[in-house]
Coordinates of C-alpha atoms and ligand atoms in Angstrom, one line a residue:
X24 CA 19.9 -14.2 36.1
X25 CA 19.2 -11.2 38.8
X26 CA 20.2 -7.9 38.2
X27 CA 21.8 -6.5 40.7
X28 CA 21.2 -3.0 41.7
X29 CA 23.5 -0.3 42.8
X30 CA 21.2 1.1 44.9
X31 CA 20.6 -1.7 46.9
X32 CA 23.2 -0.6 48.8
X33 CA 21.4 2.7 50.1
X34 CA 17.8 0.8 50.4
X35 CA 16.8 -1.1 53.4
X36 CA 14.0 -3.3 51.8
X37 CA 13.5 -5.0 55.0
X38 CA 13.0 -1.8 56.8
X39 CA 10.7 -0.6 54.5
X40 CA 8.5 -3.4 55.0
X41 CA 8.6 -3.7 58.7
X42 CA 10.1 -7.4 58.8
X43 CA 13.3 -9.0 60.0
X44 CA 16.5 -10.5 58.0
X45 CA 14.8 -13.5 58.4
X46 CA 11.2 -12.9 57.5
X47 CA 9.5 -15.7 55.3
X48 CA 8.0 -15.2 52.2
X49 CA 4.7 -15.4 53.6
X50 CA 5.3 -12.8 56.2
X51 CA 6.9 -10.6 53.6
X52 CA 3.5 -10.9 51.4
X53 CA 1.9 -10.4 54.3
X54 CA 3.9 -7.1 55.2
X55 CA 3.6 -5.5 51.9
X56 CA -0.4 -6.4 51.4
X57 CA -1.0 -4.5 54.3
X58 CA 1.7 -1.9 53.9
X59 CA 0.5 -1.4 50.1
X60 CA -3.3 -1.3 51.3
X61 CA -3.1 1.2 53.3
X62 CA -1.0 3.6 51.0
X63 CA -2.0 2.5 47.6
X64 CA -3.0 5.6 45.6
X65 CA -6.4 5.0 45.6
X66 CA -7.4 5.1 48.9
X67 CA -5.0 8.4 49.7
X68 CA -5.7 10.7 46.3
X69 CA -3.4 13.6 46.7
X70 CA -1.5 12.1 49.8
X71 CA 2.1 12.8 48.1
X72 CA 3.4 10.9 51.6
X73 CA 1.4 8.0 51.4
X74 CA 2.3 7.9 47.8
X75 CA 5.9 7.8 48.3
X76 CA 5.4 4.9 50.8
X77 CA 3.2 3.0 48.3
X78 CA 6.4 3.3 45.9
X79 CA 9.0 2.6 48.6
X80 CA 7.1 -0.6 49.4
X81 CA 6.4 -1.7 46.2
X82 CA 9.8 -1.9 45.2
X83 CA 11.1 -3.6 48.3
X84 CA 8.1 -6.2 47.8
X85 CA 9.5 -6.5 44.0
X86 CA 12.9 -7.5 45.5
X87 CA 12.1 -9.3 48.7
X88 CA 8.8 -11.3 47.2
X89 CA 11.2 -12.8 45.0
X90 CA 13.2 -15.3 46.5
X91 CA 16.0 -15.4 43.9
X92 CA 16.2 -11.4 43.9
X93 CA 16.3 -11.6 47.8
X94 CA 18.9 -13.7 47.6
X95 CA 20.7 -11.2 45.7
X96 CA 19.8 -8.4 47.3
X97 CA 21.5 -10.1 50.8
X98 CA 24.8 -11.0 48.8
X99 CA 24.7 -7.7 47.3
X100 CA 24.3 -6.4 51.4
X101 CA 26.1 -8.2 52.8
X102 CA 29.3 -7.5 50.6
X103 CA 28.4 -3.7 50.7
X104 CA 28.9 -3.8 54.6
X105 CA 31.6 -5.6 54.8
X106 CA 34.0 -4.4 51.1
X107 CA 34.6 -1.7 49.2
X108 CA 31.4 0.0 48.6
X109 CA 30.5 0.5 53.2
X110 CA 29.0 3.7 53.5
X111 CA 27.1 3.9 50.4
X112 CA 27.8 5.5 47.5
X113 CA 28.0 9.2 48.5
X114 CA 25.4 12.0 47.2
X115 CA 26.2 13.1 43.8
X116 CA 26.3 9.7 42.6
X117 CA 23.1 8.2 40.6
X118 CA 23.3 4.8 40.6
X119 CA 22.8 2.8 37.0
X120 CA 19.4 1.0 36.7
X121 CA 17.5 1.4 39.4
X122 CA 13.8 0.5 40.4
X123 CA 11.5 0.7 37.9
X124 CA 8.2 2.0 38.9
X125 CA 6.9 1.6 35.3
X126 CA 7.4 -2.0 35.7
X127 CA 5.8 -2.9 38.7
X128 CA 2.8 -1.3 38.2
X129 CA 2.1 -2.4 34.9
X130 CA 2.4 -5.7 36.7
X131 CA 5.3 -7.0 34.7
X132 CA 7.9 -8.2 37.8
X133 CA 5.7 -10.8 38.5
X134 CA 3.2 -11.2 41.5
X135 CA 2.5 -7.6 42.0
X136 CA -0.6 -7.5 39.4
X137 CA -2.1 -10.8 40.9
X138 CA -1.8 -9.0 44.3
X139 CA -3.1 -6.3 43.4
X140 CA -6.4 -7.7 40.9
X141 CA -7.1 -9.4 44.8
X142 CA -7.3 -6.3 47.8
X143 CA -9.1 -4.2 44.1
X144 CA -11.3 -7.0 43.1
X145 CA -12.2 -7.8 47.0
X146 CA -13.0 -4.0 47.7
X147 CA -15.1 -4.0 44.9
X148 CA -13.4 -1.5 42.7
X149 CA -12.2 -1.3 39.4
X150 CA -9.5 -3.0 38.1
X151 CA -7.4 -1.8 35.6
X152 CA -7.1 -2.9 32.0
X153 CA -3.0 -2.4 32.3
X154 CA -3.0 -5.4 35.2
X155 CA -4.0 -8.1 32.2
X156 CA -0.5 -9.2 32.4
X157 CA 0.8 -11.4 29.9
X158 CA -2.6 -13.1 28.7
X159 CA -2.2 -13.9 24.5
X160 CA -3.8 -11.1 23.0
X161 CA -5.2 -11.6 19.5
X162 CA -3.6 -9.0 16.8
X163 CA -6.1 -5.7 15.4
X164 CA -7.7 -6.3 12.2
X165 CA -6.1 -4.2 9.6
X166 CA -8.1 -2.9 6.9
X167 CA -6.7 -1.6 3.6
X168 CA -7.9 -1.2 -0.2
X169 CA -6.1 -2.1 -4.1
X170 CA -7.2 -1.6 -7.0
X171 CA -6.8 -4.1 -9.7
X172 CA -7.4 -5.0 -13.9
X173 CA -10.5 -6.5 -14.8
X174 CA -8.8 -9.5 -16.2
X175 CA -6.9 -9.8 -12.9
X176 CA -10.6 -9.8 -10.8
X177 CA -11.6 -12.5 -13.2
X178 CA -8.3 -14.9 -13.1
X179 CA -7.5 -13.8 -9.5
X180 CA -4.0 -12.2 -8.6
X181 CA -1.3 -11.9 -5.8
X182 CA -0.3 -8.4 -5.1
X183 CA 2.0 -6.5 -3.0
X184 CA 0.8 -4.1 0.0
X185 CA 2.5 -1.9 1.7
X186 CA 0.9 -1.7 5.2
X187 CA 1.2 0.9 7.7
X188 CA 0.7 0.2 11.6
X189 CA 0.4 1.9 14.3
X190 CA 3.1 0.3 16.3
X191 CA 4.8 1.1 19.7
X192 CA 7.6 3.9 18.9
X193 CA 10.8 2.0 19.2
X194 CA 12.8 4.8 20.7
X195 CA 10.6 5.2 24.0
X196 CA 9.0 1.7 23.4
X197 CA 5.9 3.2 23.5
X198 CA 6.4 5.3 27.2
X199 CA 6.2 8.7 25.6
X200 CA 9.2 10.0 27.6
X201 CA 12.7 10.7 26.2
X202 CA 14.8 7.7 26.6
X203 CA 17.1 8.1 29.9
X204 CA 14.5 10.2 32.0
X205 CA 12.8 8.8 35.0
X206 CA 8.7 8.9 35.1
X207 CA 6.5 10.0 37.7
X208 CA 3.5 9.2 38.8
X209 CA 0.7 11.1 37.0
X210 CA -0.7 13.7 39.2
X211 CA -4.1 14.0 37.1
X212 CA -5.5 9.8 37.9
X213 CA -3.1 9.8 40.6
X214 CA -1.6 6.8 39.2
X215 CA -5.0 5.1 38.2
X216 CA -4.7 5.5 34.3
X217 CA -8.1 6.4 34.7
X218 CA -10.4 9.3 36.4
X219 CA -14.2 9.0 37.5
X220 CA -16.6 10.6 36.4
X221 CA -20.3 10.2 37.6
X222 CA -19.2 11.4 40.9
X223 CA -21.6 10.3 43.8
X224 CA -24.0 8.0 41.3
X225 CA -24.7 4.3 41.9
X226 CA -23.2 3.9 37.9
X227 CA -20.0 6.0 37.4
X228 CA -17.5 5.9 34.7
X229 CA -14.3 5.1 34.4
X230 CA -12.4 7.3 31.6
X231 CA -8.8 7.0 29.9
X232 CA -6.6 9.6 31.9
X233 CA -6.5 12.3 29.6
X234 CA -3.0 13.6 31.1
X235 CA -1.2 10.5 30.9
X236 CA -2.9 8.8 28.2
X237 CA -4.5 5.3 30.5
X238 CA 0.0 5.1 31.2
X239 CA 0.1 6.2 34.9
X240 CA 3.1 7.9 34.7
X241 CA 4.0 11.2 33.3
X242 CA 7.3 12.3 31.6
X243 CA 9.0 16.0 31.7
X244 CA 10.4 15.7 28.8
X245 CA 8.2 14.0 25.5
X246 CA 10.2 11.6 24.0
X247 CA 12.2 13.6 20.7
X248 CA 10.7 11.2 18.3
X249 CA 7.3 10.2 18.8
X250 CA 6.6 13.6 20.0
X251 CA 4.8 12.2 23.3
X252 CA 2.6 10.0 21.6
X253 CA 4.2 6.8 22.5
X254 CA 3.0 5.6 19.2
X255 CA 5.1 5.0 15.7
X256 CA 4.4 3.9 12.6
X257 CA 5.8 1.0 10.7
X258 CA 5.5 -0.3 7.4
X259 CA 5.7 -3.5 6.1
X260 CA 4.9 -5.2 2.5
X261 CA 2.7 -8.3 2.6
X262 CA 1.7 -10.6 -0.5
X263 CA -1.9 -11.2 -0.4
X264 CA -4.0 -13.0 -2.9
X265 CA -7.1 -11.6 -4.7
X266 CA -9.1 -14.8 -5.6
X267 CA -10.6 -15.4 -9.0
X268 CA -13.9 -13.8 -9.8
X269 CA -13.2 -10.8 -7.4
X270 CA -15.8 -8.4 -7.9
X271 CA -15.4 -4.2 -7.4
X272 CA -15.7 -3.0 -4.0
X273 CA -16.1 -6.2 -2.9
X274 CA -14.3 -6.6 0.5
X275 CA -12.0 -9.5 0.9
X276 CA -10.5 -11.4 4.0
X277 CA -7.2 -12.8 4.1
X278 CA -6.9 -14.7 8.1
X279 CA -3.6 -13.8 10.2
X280 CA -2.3 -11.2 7.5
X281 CA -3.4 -8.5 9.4
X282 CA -0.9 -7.0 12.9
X283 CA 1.1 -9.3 15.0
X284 CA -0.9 -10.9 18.4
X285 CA 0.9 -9.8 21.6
X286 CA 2.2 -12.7 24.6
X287 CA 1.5 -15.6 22.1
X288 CA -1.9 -14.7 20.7
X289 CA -2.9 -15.0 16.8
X290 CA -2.4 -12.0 14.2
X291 CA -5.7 -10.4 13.3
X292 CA -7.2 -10.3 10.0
X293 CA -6.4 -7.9 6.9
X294 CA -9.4 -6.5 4.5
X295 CA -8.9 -5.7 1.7
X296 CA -11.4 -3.7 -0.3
X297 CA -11.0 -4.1 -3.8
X298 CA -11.6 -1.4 -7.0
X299 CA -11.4 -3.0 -9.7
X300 CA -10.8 -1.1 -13.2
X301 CA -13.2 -1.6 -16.1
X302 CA -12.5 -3.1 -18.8
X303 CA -12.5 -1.1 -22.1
X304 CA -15.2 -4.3 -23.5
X305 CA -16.0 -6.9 -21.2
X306 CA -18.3 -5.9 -18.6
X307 CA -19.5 -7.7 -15.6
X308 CA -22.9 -9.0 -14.4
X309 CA -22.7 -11.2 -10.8
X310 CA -20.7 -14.1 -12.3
X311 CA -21.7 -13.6 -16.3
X312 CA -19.0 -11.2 -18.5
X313 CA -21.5 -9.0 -20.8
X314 CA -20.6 -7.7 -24.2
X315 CA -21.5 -5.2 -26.6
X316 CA -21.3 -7.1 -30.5
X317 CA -22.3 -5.0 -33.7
X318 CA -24.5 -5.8 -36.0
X319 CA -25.2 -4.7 -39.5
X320 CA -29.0 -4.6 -40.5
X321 CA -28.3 -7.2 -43.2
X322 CA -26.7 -9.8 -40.7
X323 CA -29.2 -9.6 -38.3
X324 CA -31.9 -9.7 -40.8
X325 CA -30.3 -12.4 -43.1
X326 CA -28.9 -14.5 -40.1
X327 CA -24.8 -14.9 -39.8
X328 CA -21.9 -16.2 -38.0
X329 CA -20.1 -13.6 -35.9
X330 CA -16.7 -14.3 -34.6
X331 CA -16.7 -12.8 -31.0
X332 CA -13.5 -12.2 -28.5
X333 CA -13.8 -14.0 -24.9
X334 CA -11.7 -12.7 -22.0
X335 CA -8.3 -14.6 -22.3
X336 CA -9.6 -17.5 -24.2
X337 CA -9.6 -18.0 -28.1
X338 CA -12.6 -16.4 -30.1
X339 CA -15.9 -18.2 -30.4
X340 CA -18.5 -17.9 -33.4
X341 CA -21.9 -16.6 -32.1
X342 CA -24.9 -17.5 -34.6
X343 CA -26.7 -15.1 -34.8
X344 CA -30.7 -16.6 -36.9
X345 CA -32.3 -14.8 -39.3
X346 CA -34.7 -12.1 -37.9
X347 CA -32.6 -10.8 -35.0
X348 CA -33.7 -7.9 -33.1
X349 CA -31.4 -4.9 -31.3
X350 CA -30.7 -6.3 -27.8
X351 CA -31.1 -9.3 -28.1
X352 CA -28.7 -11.6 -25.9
X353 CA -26.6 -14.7 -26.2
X354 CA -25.6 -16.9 -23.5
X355 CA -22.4 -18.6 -24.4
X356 CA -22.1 -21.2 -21.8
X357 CA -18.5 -21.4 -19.4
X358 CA -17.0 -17.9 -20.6
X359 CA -17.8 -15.9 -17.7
X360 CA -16.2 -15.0 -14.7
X361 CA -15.2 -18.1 -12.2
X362 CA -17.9 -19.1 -9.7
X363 CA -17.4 -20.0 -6.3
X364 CA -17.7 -24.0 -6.5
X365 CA -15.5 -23.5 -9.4
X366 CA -17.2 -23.6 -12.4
X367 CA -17.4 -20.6 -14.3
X368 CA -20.0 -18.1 -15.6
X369 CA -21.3 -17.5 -18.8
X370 CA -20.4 -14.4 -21.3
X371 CA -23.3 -12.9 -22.5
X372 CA -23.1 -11.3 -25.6
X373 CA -25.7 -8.4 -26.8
X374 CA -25.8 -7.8 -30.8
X375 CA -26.2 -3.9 -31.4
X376 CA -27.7 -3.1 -34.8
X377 CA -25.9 -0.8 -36.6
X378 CA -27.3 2.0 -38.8
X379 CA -24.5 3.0 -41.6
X380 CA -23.8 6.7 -41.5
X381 CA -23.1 6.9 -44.9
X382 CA -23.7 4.5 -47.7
X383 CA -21.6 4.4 -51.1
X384 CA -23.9 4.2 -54.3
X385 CA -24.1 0.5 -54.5
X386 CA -25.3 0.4 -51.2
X387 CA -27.7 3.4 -51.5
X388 CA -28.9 1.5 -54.6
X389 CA -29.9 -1.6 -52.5
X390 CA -31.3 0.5 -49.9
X391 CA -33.8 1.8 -52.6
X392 CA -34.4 -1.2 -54.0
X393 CA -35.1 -3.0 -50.2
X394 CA -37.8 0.1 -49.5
X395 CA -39.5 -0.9 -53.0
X396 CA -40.0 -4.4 -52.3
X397 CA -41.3 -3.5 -48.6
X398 CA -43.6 -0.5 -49.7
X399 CA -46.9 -0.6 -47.5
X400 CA -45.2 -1.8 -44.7
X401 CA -47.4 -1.7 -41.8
X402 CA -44.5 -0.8 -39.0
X403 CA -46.3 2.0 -37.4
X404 CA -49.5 1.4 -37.2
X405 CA -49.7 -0.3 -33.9
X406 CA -48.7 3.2 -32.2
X407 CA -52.5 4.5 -33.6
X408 CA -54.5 1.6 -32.8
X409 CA -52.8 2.4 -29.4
X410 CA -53.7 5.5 -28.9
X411 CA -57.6 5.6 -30.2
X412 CA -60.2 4.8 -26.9
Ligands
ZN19 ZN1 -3.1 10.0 34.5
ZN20 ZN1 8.7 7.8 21.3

């Protein structure tokens, strides 16, 4: 379906190009390459004449290029002259709709950007990132960060986040200017989106417009909501799942959960950085749980079986031989934190010798009696043999 405009009936598109009722397409292209050449923005910076024509021709081009539009344009006419609407529709009338300049040179209505990528491209300029018209663009990467329980890093989890993205704001969909108002050109790039700097050099630069923001066109009046910015934020909540054996600050990938792609192209990637909490027991080593298990001097010296917790599994019995030292580690095979391939670490559990604080008279009694039977101990004398030349 065309839209028709209402002030088609005050515009001469024809005229404006130079070419009769009966033009072909190819002469029309031909008209408004050379008509749009020689006024385009570029070659005429701070011609406000040449400008105008540049605008005046794109538009017609936008209507007469297109064959179905055309066709409208001359129904539309050709009614005008003949019914209620001859003579135009008088000064202080402003009609609906209108030509949008935004459009056409953003190179949405279709043949304008190709045009225009050929007499830039040919003449050896620049062209601009805006005239990438409808290629599939992949989605940003989003980054973002959760904190989760120990035993959730070790069994893996799905968690709720709330992600905020910069999106386009929905009142001025991303134009900056109050909804209703009409743009204008940017008188900073002239239209460009960008400036030059480098002037004169073999290498010069091409920078964002600073006035306009890389748009092209300017507003009077910021748009009430976004303040100008053209940008608006948006928050959505996504499920994401922290895999077993998640370790902290380990950064984590989850493919196409991160924004939306734009004309057909993939979403990006999220990251999620992940804290995880200790725990107030088990701790972690690469893919091994580590525990702290007291001791008493009699057990470790006598030998025994100590019953030890394992991070949500049932308790296991550690054997601790006769003639244990502080420190010393046991591997207890499978009770560790999942692996990769599948398989799972191992816990590692420490014995910590524990001195009593205070001993009851029994156990005071025993004491004595122990330092009796191993008087003339020898436990020391290593540190002097040590230290004599
Ligand atoms: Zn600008
Ligand atoms: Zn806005």
């Amino acid at each position: 379906m065309t839209e028709i405009r209402a002030d088609w009936a005050t515009k001469d598109f024809y005229k404006v190009l130079g070419v009769g009722k009966n033009a072909s397409q190819t002469d029309i292209k031909k008209a408004y390459r050379k008509l749009a050449r020689e006024n385009h923005p570029d070659s005429n910076p701070g011609d406000a004449n040449k400008h105008d024509t540049f605008k005046s021709v794109a538009e017609a081009y936008d209507v007469l290029g297109d064959p179905d539009k055309r066709k409208a344009y001359d129904d539309f006419r050709s009614q005008v002259s003949s019914g209620p609407f001859a003579g135009g529709f008088g000064g202080g009338f402003r009609p609906p709709g209108g030509f949008d300049i935004d459009d056409v040179i953003r190179g949405h209505s279709g043949g304008f950007g190709d045009l225009f990528g050929d007499f830039l491209g040919g003449t050896g300029r620049a062209q601009r990132p805006s005239q990438s018209r409808a290629r599939p663009v992949r989605g940003p990467d989003v980054e973002s960060s959760a904190t989760i329980g120990f035993t959730d890093s070790i069994d893996g989890v799905t968690i709720s986040l709330r992600l905020t993205s910069d999106a386009p704001c929905p009142t001025c969909k991303g134009t900056g200017g109050k909804p209703g108002t009409k743009p204008h050109i940017c008188a900073t790039c002239e239209g460009a989106g960008f400036i030059v700097s480098g002037v004169g050099g073999a290498f010069s630069l091409n920078e964002t417009c600073p006035t306009c923001r890389g748009r092209q066109l300017v507003y009077d009046e910021p748009c009430p909501v976004c303040l100008g910015s053209g940008r608006g934020s948006s928050a959505r909540t996504i499920q994401a799942r922290i895999p077993a054996g998640v370790k902290d600050g380990q950064r984590i990938r989850l493919r196409g959960k991160g924004g939306p792609g734009e004309n057909g192209g993939p979403a990006g990637d999220l990251f999620v950085t992940v804290k995880v909490t200790p725990h107030h027991l088990f701790g972690r080593k690469d893919d091994n749980l580590t525990l702290d298990v007291p001791v008493s001097f009699d057990e470790a010296a006598l030998g025994a079986d100590v019953k030890i917790p394992t991070l949500g599994g049932a308790p296991v019995t550690l054997k601790v031989p006769a003639g244990t030292p502080n420190g010393r580690t046991f591997r207890v095979r499978g009770r560790g934190a999942r692996k990769k391939d599948g398989t799972n670490g191992d816990l590692l559990a420490t014995v910590q010798v524990q001195v009593p604080a205070t001993l009851n008279e029994g156990a005071r009694k025993a004491v004595e009696d122990y330092r009796t039977a191993t008087e003339g101990s020898t436990l020391r004398s290593g540190l002097f043999e040590a230290a004599s030349p």
